mmCIF file of C-alpha atoms and ligand atoms in Angstrom:
data_model
loop_
_atom_site.group_PDB
_atom_site.id
_atom_site.type_symbol
_atom_site.label_atom_id
_atom_site.label_comp_id
_atom_site.label_asym_id
_atom_site.label_seq_id
_atom_site.Cartn_x
_atom_site.Cartn_y
_atom_site.Cartn_z
ATOM 1 C CA MET A 1 27.378 -188.828 -42.895
ATOM 2 C CA ASN A 2 26.293 -192.533 -44.591
ATOM 3 C CA GLY A 3 28.627 -194.482 -46.275
ATOM 4 C CA PRO A 4 32.589 -195.094 -46.626
ATOM 5 C CA ILE A 5 33.492 -191.410 -46.289
ATOM 6 C CA GLY A 6 32.118 -191.670 -42.981
ATOM 7 C CA ARG A 7 35.157 -193.645 -41.515
ATOM 8 C CA VAL A 8 37.858 -192.723 -43.948
ATOM 9 C CA HIS A 9 41.145 -191.882 -42.478
ATOM 10 C CA ALA A 10 43.475 -189.822 -44.851
ATOM 11 C CA ILE A 11 47.205 -189.518 -44.763
ATOM 12 C CA TYR A 12 48.761 -186.132 -46.113
ATOM 13 C CA PRO A 13 52.481 -186.985 -46.615
ATOM 14 C CA GLY A 14 55.224 -184.506 -47.512
ATOM 15 C CA SER A 15 58.510 -183.075 -46.364
ATOM 16 C CA PHE A 16 57.032 -179.758 -44.957
ATOM 17 C CA ASP A 17 60.389 -177.887 -44.892
ATOM 18 C CA PRO A 18 58.893 -175.735 -43.973
ATOM 19 C CA PRO A 19 54.757 -175.725 -44.291
ATOM 20 C CA THR A 20 53.297 -173.042 -46.571
ATOM 21 C CA ASN A 21 49.809 -171.517 -46.688
ATOM 22 C CA GLY A 22 49.456 -173.861 -49.584
ATOM 23 C CA HIS A 23 49.978 -176.856 -47.386
ATOM 24 C CA LEU A 24 47.404 -175.273 -44.908
ATOM 25 C CA ASP A 25 45.065 -174.841 -47.405
ATOM 26 C CA VAL A 26 45.025 -178.472 -48.550
ATOM 27 C CA ILE A 27 44.848 -179.529 -44.847
ATOM 28 C CA ALA A 28 42.025 -177.269 -44.269
ATOM 29 C CA ARG A 29 40.023 -178.655 -47.041
ATOM 30 C CA ALA A 30 40.955 -182.040 -46.048
ATOM 31 C CA ALA A 31 39.754 -181.501 -42.543
ATOM 32 C CA THR A 32 36.227 -180.836 -44.011
ATOM 33 C CA ILE A 33 36.276 -183.825 -46.215
ATOM 34 C CA PHE A 34 37.757 -186.732 -44.285
ATOM 35 C CA PRO A 35 36.692 -187.627 -40.657
ATOM 36 C CA LEU A 36 40.282 -188.011 -39.332
ATOM 37 C CA VAL A 37 43.391 -186.341 -41.516
ATOM 38 C CA THR A 38 47.256 -187.458 -40.928
ATOM 39 C CA VAL A 39 49.554 -184.920 -41.714
ATOM 40 C CA ALA A 40 52.756 -187.153 -42.004
ATOM 41 C CA VAL A 41 56.164 -185.655 -42.171
ATOM 42 C CA VAL A 42 58.571 -187.831 -44.161
ATOM 43 C CA VAL A 43 62.052 -187.905 -41.781
ATOM 44 C CA ASN A 44 64.426 -187.635 -44.455
ATOM 45 C CA PRO A 45 63.224 -185.303 -47.283
ATOM 46 C CA GLN A 46 64.761 -186.100 -50.956
ATOM 47 C CA LYS A 47 66.110 -182.847 -50.620
ATOM 48 C CA ARG A 48 69.453 -182.613 -48.770
ATOM 49 C CA ASP A 49 70.433 -180.303 -46.115
ATOM 50 C CA PRO A 50 66.941 -179.785 -44.558
ATOM 51 C CA PHE A 51 66.313 -176.243 -43.192
ATOM 52 C CA PHE A 52 64.119 -177.548 -40.686
ATOM 53 C CA ASN A 53 64.797 -180.727 -38.571
ATOM 54 C CA LEU A 54 61.819 -183.278 -37.899
ATOM 55 C CA ASP A 55 61.028 -181.978 -34.456
ATOM 56 C CA GLU A 56 60.566 -178.677 -36.025
ATOM 57 C CA ARG A 57 58.546 -179.329 -39.055
ATOM 58 C CA GLU A 58 56.277 -181.341 -37.020
ATOM 59 C CA GLU A 59 55.771 -178.794 -34.257
ATOM 60 C CA MET A 60 55.084 -175.916 -36.767
ATOM 61 C CA LEU A 61 52.188 -178.523 -38.318
ATOM 62 C CA ARG A 62 50.752 -178.932 -34.836
ATOM 63 C CA ARG A 63 50.599 -175.298 -33.924
ATOM 64 C CA CYS A 64 49.222 -174.338 -37.578
ATOM 65 C CA THR A 65 46.698 -176.796 -37.299
ATOM 66 C CA THR A 66 45.421 -176.888 -33.780
ATOM 67 C CA GLU A 67 41.997 -175.070 -34.688
ATOM 68 C CA TYR A 68 41.138 -178.712 -36.664
ATOM 69 C CA GLY A 69 40.026 -181.398 -33.808
ATOM 70 C CA ASN A 70 40.204 -184.165 -36.387
ATOM 71 C CA VAL A 71 43.796 -183.484 -37.817
ATOM 72 C CA ARG A 72 47.055 -184.946 -36.224
ATOM 73 C CA VAL A 73 50.742 -184.834 -37.225
ATOM 74 C CA ALA A 74 53.071 -188.089 -37.491
ATOM 75 C CA HIS A 75 56.313 -188.527 -39.038
ATOM 76 C CA PHE A 76 57.321 -191.863 -41.102
ATOM 77 C CA ARG A 77 60.309 -193.445 -42.157
ATOM 78 C CA GLY A 78 60.962 -195.156 -45.566
ATOM 79 C CA LEU A 79 58.151 -195.781 -47.799
ATOM 80 C CA LEU A 80 54.933 -194.019 -47.537
ATOM 81 C CA ALA A 81 52.847 -197.236 -48.635
ATOM 82 C CA GLU A 82 54.530 -198.847 -45.555
ATOM 83 C CA PHE A 83 53.605 -196.167 -43.139
ATOM 84 C CA VAL A 84 49.996 -196.130 -44.566
ATOM 85 C CA LYS A 85 49.153 -199.711 -44.048
ATOM 86 C CA SER A 86 50.561 -199.419 -40.740
ATOM 87 C CA ALA A 87 48.574 -196.199 -39.763
ATOM 88 C CA ASP A 88 45.270 -198.670 -41.240
ATOM 89 C CA ALA A 89 44.879 -195.386 -43.652
ATOM 90 C CA ASP A 90 41.927 -195.711 -46.691
ATOM 91 C CA VAL A 91 43.503 -192.741 -48.701
ATOM 92 C CA ILE A 92 46.476 -190.500 -49.653
ATOM 93 C CA VAL A 93 45.934 -186.793 -50.118
ATOM 94 C CA LYS A 94 47.903 -184.771 -52.394
ATOM 95 C CA GLY A 95 47.762 -181.003 -53.729
ATOM 96 C CA LEU A 96 48.007 -180.565 -57.361
ATOM 97 C CA ARG A 97 49.549 -177.058 -58.028
ATOM 98 C CA VAL A 98 50.305 -177.153 -61.819
ATOM 99 C CA VAL A 99 49.943 -179.714 -64.732
ATOM 100 C CA SER A 100 53.560 -180.748 -64.474
ATOM 101 C CA ASP A 101 52.963 -181.940 -60.593
ATOM 102 C CA PHE A 102 50.480 -184.626 -62.176
ATOM 103 C CA GLU A 103 52.945 -186.130 -63.970
ATOM 104 C CA SER A 104 55.296 -187.515 -61.134
ATOM 105 C CA GLU A 105 51.934 -187.665 -58.955
ATOM 106 C CA MET A 106 50.758 -190.228 -61.357
ATOM 107 C CA ALA A 107 53.286 -192.356 -61.016
ATOM 108 C CA PHE A 108 53.619 -191.960 -56.992
ATOM 109 C CA ALA A 109 49.976 -192.725 -56.867
ATOM 110 C CA HIS A 110 50.134 -195.956 -59.299
ATOM 111 C CA MET A 111 53.003 -197.166 -56.940
ATOM 112 C CA ASN A 112 51.776 -196.295 -53.963
ATOM 113 C CA ARG A 113 48.375 -198.317 -54.836
ATOM 114 C CA ALA A 114 50.674 -201.030 -55.795
ATOM 115 C CA LEU A 115 52.451 -201.464 -52.719
ATOM 116 C CA SER A 116 49.453 -200.423 -50.245
ATOM 117 C CA ASN A 117 45.844 -201.036 -52.151
ATOM 118 C CA VAL A 118 45.215 -197.430 -50.901
ATOM 119 C CA ASP A 119 44.545 -194.750 -53.674
ATOM 120 C CA THR A 120 45.839 -191.584 -53.688
ATOM 121 C CA MET A 121 43.104 -188.249 -54.251
ATOM 122 C CA PHE A 122 44.308 -184.949 -55.260
ATOM 123 C CA LEU A 123 43.065 -181.665 -54.332
ATOM 124 C CA MET A 124 43.574 -178.614 -57.118
ATOM 125 C CA SER A 125 45.627 -176.428 -54.595
ATOM 126 C CA ASP A 126 44.161 -172.868 -54.272
ATOM 127 C CA SER A 127 45.510 -170.625 -57.569
ATOM 128 C CA ALA A 128 46.822 -168.025 -54.732
ATOM 129 C CA TYR A 129 49.410 -170.642 -53.930
ATOM 130 C CA SER A 130 49.664 -171.972 -57.566
ATOM 131 C CA PHE A 131 53.682 -171.167 -57.649
ATOM 132 C CA VAL A 132 54.171 -171.752 -53.598
ATOM 133 C CA SER A 133 56.746 -174.466 -52.922
ATOM 134 C CA SER A 134 58.972 -174.855 -49.944
ATOM 135 C CA SER A 135 61.941 -174.610 -51.674
ATOM 136 C CA LEU A 136 60.915 -171.016 -53.301
ATOM 137 C CA ILE A 137 59.910 -170.058 -49.550
ATOM 138 C CA LYS A 138 63.584 -170.744 -48.482
ATOM 139 C CA GLU A 139 65.513 -169.452 -51.762
ATOM 140 C CA VAL A 140 63.417 -166.058 -51.498
ATOM 141 C CA TYR A 141 63.858 -165.781 -47.584
ATOM 142 C CA LEU A 142 67.411 -166.417 -47.704
ATOM 143 C CA GLN A 143 67.709 -164.048 -49.943
ATOM 144 C CA GLY A 144 66.110 -161.314 -47.711
ATOM 145 C CA GLY A 145 62.896 -161.633 -49.769
ATOM 146 C CA ASP A 146 59.042 -160.944 -47.893
ATOM 147 C CA VAL A 147 57.355 -164.353 -47.556
ATOM 148 C CA SER A 148 55.008 -163.324 -44.836
ATOM 149 C CA LYS A 149 52.249 -163.645 -47.649
ATOM 150 C CA TYR A 150 53.094 -167.396 -48.414
ATOM 151 C CA VAL A 151 53.546 -168.983 -44.947
ATOM 152 C CA PRO A 152 51.486 -168.964 -41.679
ATOM 153 C CA PRO A 153 52.961 -166.412 -38.645
ATOM 154 C CA THR A 154 54.191 -169.405 -36.988
ATOM 155 C CA VAL A 155 56.237 -170.626 -39.442
ATOM 156 C CA LEU A 156 57.615 -167.018 -40.148
ATOM 157 C CA GLU A 157 58.781 -167.243 -36.302
ATOM 158 C CA PHE A 158 60.533 -170.550 -36.793
ATOM 159 C CA MET A 159 62.266 -169.379 -39.776
ATOM 160 C CA GLU A 160 63.238 -166.351 -37.903
ATOM 161 C CA ALA A 161 64.658 -168.182 -35.052
ATOM 162 C CA LYS A 162 66.562 -170.429 -37.420
ATOM 163 C CA ARG A 163 68.147 -167.507 -38.967
ATOM 164 C CA HIS A 164 69.654 -166.198 -35.967
ATOM 165 C CA VAL A 165 70.453 -169.859 -34.718
ATOM 166 C CA THR A 166 72.406 -171.150 -37.702
ATOM 167 C CA GLY A 167 73.661 -167.294 -38.669
ATOM 168 C CA ARG A 168 72.496 -168.111 -42.552
ATOM 169 C CA LYS A 169 71.155 -165.152 -44.173
HETATM 170 O O1 LIG B 201 56.621 -182.439 -49.764
HETATM 171 P P1 LIG B 201 57.493 -183.428 -50.896
HETATM 172 O O2 LIG B 201 58.561 -183.394 -50.421
HETATM 173 O O3 LIG B 201 56.863 -182.963 -52.207
HETATM 174 O O4 LIG B 201 56.928 -185.001 -50.798
HETATM 175 C C1 LIG B 201 57.594 -185.917 -50.956
HETATM 176 C C2 LIG B 201 56.811 -187.161 -50.306
HETATM 177 C C3 LIG B 201 57.319 -187.053 -48.774
HETATM 178 C C4 LIG B 201 55.594 -187.550 -50.000
HETATM 179 C C5 LIG B 201 57.389 -188.596 -50.789
HETATM 180 O O5 LIG B 201 59.198 -188.167 -51.458
HETATM 181 C C6 LIG B 201 57.512 -189.639 -50.365
HETATM 182 O O6 LIG B 201 56.167 -190.377 -50.459
HETATM 183 N N1 LIG B 201 58.444 -190.422 -49.701
HETATM 184 C C7 LIG B 201 58.631 -191.705 -49.083
HETATM 185 C C8 LIG B 201 59.413 -192.450 -49.908
HETATM 186 C C9 LIG B 201 58.275 -193.340 -50.919
HETATM 187 O O7 LIG B 201 57.682 -193.699 -50.223
HETATM 188 N N2 LIG B 201 58.796 -193.274 -51.944
HETATM 189 C C10 LIG B 201 58.130 -193.703 -52.938
HETATM 190 C C11 LIG B 201 56.783 -192.938 -53.504
HETATM 191 S S1 LIG B 201 56.076 -193.843 -54.621
#
């Protein structure tokens, strides 16, 4: 491909606690647009008491993205803007599920651009996953609900293993 898009490195950041089919859909679509996509797992999610530790979140993402030659998985501490600069990335990619996502994401995009001079591009989440979030998945799963339609089989296996280890219901 000619033009700047031919050498764009995109960062797709998130907590991924756990990765959902919505996340995987954004990764798949980003991988068709950008030559290199780094899925960047934040070390300390905003939410306290993460269900999965960093190694687990990275491992799930690696296993779920093996089919993409141009997707890699990494992690970062602190500011996303600093990671974006250190990774020499050109763009941040985020998924937007609903209009209310846009409000906070707009502020993040402005701040990240001010801090790193890197723009954020948004992909509309697939409508099938517009209501799917990691926190909702965890809540439903821990109360015994079936989340198999909303997470990849690998993630479901990790959730099952975690339930047995931690004794969480
Ligand atoms: O999956 P999430 O929890 O919605 O992802 C949020 C994430 C990791 C993208 C956001 O919390 C983030 O960028 N954290 C790093 C700290 C930071 O840079 N904060 C200022 C954002 S402008």
